Coordinates of C-alpha atoms in Angstrom, one line a residue:
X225 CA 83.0 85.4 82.0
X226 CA 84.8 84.6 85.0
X227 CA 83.4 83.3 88.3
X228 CA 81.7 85.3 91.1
X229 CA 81.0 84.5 94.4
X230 CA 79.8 85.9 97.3
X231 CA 81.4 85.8 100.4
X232 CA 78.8 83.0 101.9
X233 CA 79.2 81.1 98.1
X234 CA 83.2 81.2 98.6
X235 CA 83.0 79.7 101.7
X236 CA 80.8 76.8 100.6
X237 CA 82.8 75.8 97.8
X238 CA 85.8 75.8 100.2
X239 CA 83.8 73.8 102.4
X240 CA 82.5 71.4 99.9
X241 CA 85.7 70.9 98.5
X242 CA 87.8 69.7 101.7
X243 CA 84.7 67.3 102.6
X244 CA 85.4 65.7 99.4
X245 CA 89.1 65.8 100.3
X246 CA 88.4 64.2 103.8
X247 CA 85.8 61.7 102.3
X248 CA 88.6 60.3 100.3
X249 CA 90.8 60.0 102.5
X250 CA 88.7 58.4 105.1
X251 CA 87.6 55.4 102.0
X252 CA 91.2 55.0 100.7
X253 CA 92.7 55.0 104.2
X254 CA 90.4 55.1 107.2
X255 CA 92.0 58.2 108.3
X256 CA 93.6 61.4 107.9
X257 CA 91.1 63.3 107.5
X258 CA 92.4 66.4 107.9
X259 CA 95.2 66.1 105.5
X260 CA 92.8 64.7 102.9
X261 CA 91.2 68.1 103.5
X262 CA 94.1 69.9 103.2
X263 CA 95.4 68.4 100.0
X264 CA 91.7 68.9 98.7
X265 CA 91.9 72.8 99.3
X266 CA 95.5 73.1 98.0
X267 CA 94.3 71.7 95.1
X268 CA 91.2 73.9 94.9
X269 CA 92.8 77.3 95.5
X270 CA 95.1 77.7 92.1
X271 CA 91.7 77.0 90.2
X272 CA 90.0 79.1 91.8
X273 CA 92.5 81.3 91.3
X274 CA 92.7 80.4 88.0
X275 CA 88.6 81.5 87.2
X276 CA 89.0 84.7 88.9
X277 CA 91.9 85.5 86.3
X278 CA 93.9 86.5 89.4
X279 CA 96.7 83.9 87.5
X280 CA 96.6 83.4 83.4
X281 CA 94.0 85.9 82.6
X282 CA 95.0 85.7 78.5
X283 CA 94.4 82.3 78.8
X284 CA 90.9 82.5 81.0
X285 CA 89.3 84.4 78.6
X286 CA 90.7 82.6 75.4
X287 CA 89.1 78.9 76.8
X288 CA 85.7 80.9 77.8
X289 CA 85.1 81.8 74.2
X290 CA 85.4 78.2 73.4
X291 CA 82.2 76.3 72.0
X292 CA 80.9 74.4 75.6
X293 CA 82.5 71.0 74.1
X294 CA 85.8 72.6 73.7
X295 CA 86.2 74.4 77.0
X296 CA 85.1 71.2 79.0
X297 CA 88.0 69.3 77.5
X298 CA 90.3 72.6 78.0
X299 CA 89.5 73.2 81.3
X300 CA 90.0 69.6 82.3
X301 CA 93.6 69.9 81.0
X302 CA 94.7 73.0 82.8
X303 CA 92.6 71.8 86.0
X304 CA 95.0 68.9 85.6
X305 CA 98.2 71.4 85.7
X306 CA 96.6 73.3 88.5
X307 CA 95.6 70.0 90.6
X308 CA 99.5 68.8 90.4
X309 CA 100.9 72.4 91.1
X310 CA 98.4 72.3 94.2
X311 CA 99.4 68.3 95.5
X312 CA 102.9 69.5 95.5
X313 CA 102.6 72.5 97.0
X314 CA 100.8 70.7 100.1
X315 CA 102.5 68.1 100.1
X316 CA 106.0 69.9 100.3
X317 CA 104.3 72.0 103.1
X318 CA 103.4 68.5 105.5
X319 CA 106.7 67.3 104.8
X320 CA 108.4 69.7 105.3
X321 CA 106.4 70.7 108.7
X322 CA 107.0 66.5 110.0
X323 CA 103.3 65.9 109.1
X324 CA 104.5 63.1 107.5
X325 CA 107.0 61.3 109.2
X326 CA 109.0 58.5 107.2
X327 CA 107.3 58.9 104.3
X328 CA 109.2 60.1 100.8
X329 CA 109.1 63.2 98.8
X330 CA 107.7 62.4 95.4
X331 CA 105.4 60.0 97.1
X332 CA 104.1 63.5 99.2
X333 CA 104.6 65.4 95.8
X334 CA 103.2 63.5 93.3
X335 CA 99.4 62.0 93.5
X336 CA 98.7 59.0 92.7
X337 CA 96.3 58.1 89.5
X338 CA 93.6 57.1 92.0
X339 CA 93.8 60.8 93.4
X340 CA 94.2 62.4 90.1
X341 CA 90.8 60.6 88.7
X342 CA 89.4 61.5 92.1
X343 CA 89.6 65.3 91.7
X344 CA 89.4 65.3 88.1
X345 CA 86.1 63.9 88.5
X346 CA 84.8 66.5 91.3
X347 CA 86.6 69.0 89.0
X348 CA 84.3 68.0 85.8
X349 CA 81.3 68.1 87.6
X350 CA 82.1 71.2 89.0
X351 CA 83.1 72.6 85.2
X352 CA 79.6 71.4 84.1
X353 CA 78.1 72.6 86.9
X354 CA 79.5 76.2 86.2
X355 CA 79.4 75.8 82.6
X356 CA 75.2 76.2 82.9
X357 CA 75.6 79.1 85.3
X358 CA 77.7 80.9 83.5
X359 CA 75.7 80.4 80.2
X360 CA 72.2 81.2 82.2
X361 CA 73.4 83.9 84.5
X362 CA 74.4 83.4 87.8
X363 CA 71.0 85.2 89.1
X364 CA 68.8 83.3 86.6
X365 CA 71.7 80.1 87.9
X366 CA 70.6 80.3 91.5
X367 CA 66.5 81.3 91.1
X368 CA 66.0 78.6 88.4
X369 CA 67.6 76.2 91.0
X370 CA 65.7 77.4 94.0
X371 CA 62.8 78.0 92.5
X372 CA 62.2 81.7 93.5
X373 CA 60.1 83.0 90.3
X374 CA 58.1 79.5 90.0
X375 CA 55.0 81.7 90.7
X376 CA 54.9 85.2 89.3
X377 CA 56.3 88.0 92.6
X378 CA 56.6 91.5 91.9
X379 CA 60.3 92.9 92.7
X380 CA 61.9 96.5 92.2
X381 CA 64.6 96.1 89.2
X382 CA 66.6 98.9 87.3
X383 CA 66.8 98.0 83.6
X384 CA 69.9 99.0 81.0
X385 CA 69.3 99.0 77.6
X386 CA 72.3 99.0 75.5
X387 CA 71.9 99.6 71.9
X388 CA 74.9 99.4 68.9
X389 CA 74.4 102.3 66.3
X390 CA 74.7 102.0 62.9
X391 CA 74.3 98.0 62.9
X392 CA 72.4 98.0 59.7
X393 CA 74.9 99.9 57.5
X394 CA 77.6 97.5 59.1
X395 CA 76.1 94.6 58.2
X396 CA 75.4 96.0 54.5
X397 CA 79.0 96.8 54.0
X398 CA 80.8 93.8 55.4
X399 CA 77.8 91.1 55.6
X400 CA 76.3 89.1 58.0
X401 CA 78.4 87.1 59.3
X402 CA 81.5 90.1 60.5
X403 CA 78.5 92.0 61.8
X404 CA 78.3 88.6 64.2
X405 CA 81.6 88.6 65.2
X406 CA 81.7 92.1 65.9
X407 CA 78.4 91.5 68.0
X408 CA 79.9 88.9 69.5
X409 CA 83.6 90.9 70.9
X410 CA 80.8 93.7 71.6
X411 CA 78.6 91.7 74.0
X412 CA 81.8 89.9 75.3
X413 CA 83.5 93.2 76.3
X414 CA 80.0 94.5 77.7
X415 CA 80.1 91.2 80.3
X416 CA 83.3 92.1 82.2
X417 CA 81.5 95.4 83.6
X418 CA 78.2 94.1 84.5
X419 CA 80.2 91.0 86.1
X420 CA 82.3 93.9 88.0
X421 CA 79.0 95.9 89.1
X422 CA 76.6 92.6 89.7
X423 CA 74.3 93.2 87.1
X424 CA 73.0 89.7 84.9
X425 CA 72.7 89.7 81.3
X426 CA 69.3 89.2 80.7
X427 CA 68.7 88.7 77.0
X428 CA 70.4 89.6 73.8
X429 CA 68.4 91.4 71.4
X430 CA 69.4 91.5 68.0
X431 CA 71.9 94.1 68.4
X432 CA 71.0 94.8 71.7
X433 CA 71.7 94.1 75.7
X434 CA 69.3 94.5 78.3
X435 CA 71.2 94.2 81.7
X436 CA 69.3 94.3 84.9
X437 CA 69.6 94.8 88.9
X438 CA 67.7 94.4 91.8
X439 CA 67.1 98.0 92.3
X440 CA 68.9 98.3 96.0
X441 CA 71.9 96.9 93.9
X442 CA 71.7 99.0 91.1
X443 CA 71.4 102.4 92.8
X444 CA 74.4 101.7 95.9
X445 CA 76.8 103.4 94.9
X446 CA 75.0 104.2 91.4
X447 CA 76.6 100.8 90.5
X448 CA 74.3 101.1 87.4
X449 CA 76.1 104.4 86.2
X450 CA 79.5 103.8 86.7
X451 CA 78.5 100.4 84.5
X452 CA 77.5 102.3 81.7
X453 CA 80.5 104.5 81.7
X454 CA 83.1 101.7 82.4
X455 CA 81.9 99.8 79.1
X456 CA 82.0 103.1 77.1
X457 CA 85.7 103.6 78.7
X458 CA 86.7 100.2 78.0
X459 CA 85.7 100.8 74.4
X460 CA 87.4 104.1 73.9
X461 CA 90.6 102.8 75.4
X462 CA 90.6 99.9 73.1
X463 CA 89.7 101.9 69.4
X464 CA 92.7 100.8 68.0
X465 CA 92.0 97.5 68.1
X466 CA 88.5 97.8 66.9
X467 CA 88.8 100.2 64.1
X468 CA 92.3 97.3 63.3
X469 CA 90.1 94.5 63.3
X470 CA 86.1 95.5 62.5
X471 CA 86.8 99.0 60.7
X472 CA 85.2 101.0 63.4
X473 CA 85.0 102.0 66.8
X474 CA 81.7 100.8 68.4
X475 CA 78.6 103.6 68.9
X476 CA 76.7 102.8 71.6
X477 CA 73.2 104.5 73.0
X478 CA 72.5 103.6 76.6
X479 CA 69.3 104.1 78.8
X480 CA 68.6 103.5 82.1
X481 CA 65.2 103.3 84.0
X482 CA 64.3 101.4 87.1
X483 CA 60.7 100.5 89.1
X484 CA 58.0 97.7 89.5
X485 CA 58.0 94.5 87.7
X486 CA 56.7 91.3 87.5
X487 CA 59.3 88.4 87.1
X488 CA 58.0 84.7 86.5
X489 CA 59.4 82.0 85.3
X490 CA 57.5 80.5 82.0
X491 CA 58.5 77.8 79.6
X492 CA 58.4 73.9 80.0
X493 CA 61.0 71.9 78.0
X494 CA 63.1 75.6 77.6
X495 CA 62.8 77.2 81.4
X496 CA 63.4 81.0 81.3
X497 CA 63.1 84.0 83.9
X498 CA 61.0 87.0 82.4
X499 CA 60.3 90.3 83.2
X500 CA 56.6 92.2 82.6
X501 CA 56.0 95.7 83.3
X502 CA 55.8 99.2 82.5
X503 CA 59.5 99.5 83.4
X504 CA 60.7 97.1 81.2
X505 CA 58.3 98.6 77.9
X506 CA 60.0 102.2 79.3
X507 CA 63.4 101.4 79.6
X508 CA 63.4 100.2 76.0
X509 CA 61.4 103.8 74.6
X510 CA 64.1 105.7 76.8
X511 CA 67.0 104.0 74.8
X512 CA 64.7 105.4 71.4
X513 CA 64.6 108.7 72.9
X514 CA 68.5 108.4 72.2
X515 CA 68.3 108.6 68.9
X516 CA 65.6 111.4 68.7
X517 CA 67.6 113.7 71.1
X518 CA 71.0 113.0 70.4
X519 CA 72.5 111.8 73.2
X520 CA 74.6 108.9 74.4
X521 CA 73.4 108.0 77.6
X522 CA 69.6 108.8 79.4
X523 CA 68.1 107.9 81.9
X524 CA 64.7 108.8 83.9
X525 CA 64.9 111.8 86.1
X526 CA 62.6 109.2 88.9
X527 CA 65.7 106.9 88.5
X528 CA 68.5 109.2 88.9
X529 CA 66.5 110.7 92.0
X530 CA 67.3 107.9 93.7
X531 CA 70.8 107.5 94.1
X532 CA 73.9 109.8 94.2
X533 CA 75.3 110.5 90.7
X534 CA 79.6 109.6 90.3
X535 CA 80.9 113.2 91.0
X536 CA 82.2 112.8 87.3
X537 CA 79.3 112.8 85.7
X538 CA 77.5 115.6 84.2
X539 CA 73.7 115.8 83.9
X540 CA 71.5 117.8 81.2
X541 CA 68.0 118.1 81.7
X542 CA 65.9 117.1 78.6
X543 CA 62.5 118.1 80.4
X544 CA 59.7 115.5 80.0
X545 CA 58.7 113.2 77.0
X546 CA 55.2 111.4 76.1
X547 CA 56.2 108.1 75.9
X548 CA 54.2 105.4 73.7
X549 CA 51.6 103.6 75.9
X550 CA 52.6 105.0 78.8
X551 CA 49.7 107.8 80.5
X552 CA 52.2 109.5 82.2
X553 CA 55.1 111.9 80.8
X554 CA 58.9 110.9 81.6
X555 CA 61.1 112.9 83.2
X556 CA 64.8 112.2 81.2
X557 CA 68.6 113.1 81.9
X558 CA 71.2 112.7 79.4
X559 CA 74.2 112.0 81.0
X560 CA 77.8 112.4 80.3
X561 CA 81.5 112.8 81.4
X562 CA 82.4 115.5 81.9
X563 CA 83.1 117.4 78.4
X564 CA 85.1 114.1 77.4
X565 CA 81.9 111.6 76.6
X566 CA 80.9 112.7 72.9
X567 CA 77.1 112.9 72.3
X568 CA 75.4 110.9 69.6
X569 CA 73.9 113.4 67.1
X570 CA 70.9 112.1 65.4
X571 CA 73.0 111.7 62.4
X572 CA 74.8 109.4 63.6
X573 CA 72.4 107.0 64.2
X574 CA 70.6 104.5 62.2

């Protein structure tokens, strides 16, 4: 998973970043500030680049499969590359703009050792520091630091339950250790599309993934939708590969339901963010009801009520269902593309 940032979180990396640049160069020299600054964002920018797979996307996604020991030493060594392509790059700018005066090229160029342990050291920390928030969430990231869900506050939240069919007969035909690996490249593929749509991963369930938005979030621009339809499309464009490698194309049953929750924050020596609710207990019948009516992808008719559906997205209405502990009936929509999105038949399912 690469790194996101808002606008305001961008900023204040970019910030942080040429203080440290201008701190430096104030201890090791007493001034030039600003070009300590300058080198420091030079630096900063091909990395950056570098996580937001604008440059060496193969190789971004390679080290973040690594186990955490791995890609700490990885990403220290290409950091390295990057810092050096970025110290040259600034440095041939000053010189070549007489920022510099008398002084020589490769000395401009090149940093020296002191610089490079410098940055490499505000570049580990940062690693680390990204490391966690990547394996937490970068919701859970920020609200575990700021302490948001300390005491238990109700919040509106849309919840996606995605389900893999036919995990069972998998597993009895190849074993339990492929059926990891092909959880694993399925949850890993699923992460690209809730990163693109700023959804959080909030829990891995045996074979299943339950993502979740704010609900303001979720229904702009039914961000949750087009989610749902982007991992199927990513899947379908990559069969080859998966029926190559695992034997099979992945079957997936999606549902989608949003309303009132209560999220807290519980555990002591293991800290996690929880949700309790109605909507979180629905969400999961909903994604059962795929199996039962034989379609791909449902969600509740209050839900999709509240936002505009993609234009390419047709709706059948399944009328209401009882649902278990639940006083109330549900309202459910299957949804699909447009005659191209094929619907899980109950047969097909576990």
């Amino acid at each position: 998973m690469r790194w996101r940032f808002s606008t305001f979180e961008g900023l204040l990396l970019l910030l942080v970043v040429a203080a440290a640049g201008a701190v430096y160069a104030w201890i090791a020299y007493g001034t030039g500030a600003l070009i300590g600054a300058t080198y420091a964002l030079f630096m900063c920018i091909p990395i950056i680049a570098f996580e937001r797979r604008i440059i060496f996307r193969r190789l971004n996604r390679r080290i973040h499969a690594f186990s955490t020991p791995m890609f700490f030493v990885a990403s220290l060594a290409i950091y390295f590359v990057l810092l050096d392509v970025g110290y040259a790059a600034a440095g041939l700018i000053m010189q070549t703009s007489g920022a510099f005066g008398d002084v020589y090229w490769m000395e401009a160029m090149m940093p020296s050792k002191t610089v490079l342990l410098y940055a490499l050291t505000i570049s580990g920390s940062l690693v680390f520091i990204l490391r966690v928030r990547e394996l937490l969430g970068r919701d859970v990231f920020l609200s575990l630091l700021t302490g948001r869900y300390r005491r238990p506050i109700q919040e509106e939240r849309v919840f996606l339950f995605i389900d893999l069919a036919g995990s069972t007969s998998y597993a009895e035909r190849y074993g339990d250790l492929r059926m990891q690996e092909y959880l694993g490249k399925l949850f890993a593929t699923i992460a690209d599309p809730v990163l693109r749509y700023r959804g959080s991963i909030d829990d891995y369930v045996g074979d299943a993934a339950v993502i979740t938005w704010p609900f303001d979030r979720a229904t702009n621009n039914a961000a949750c939708i087009h989610c749902v339809f982007d991992i199927l499309e990513i899947i379908d464009a990559d069969a080859h590969r998966w029926q190559k490698e695992f034997g099979e194309v992945p079957r997936l049953r999606a549902a989608l339901h949003g309303g009132t929750i209560v999220a807290a924050e519980i555990g002591l020596d293991r800290h996690k963010i929880t949700y309790f609710g109605d909507t979180v207990n629905t969400t999961a019948r909903l994604e059962g009801f795929c199996k039962t009516l034989g379609h791909q992808v449902l969600i509740s008719t209050d839900l999709a009520r509240k936002m505009r559906l993609p234009h390419y997205v047709r709706v059948e209405d399944l009328g209401e269902h009882a649902v278990k502990g639940r006083g109330q009936k549900l309202g459910v929509l299957a949804l699909r593309v447009g005659g191209s999105t094929p619907a899980l038949t109950p047969s097909a399912a576990e």
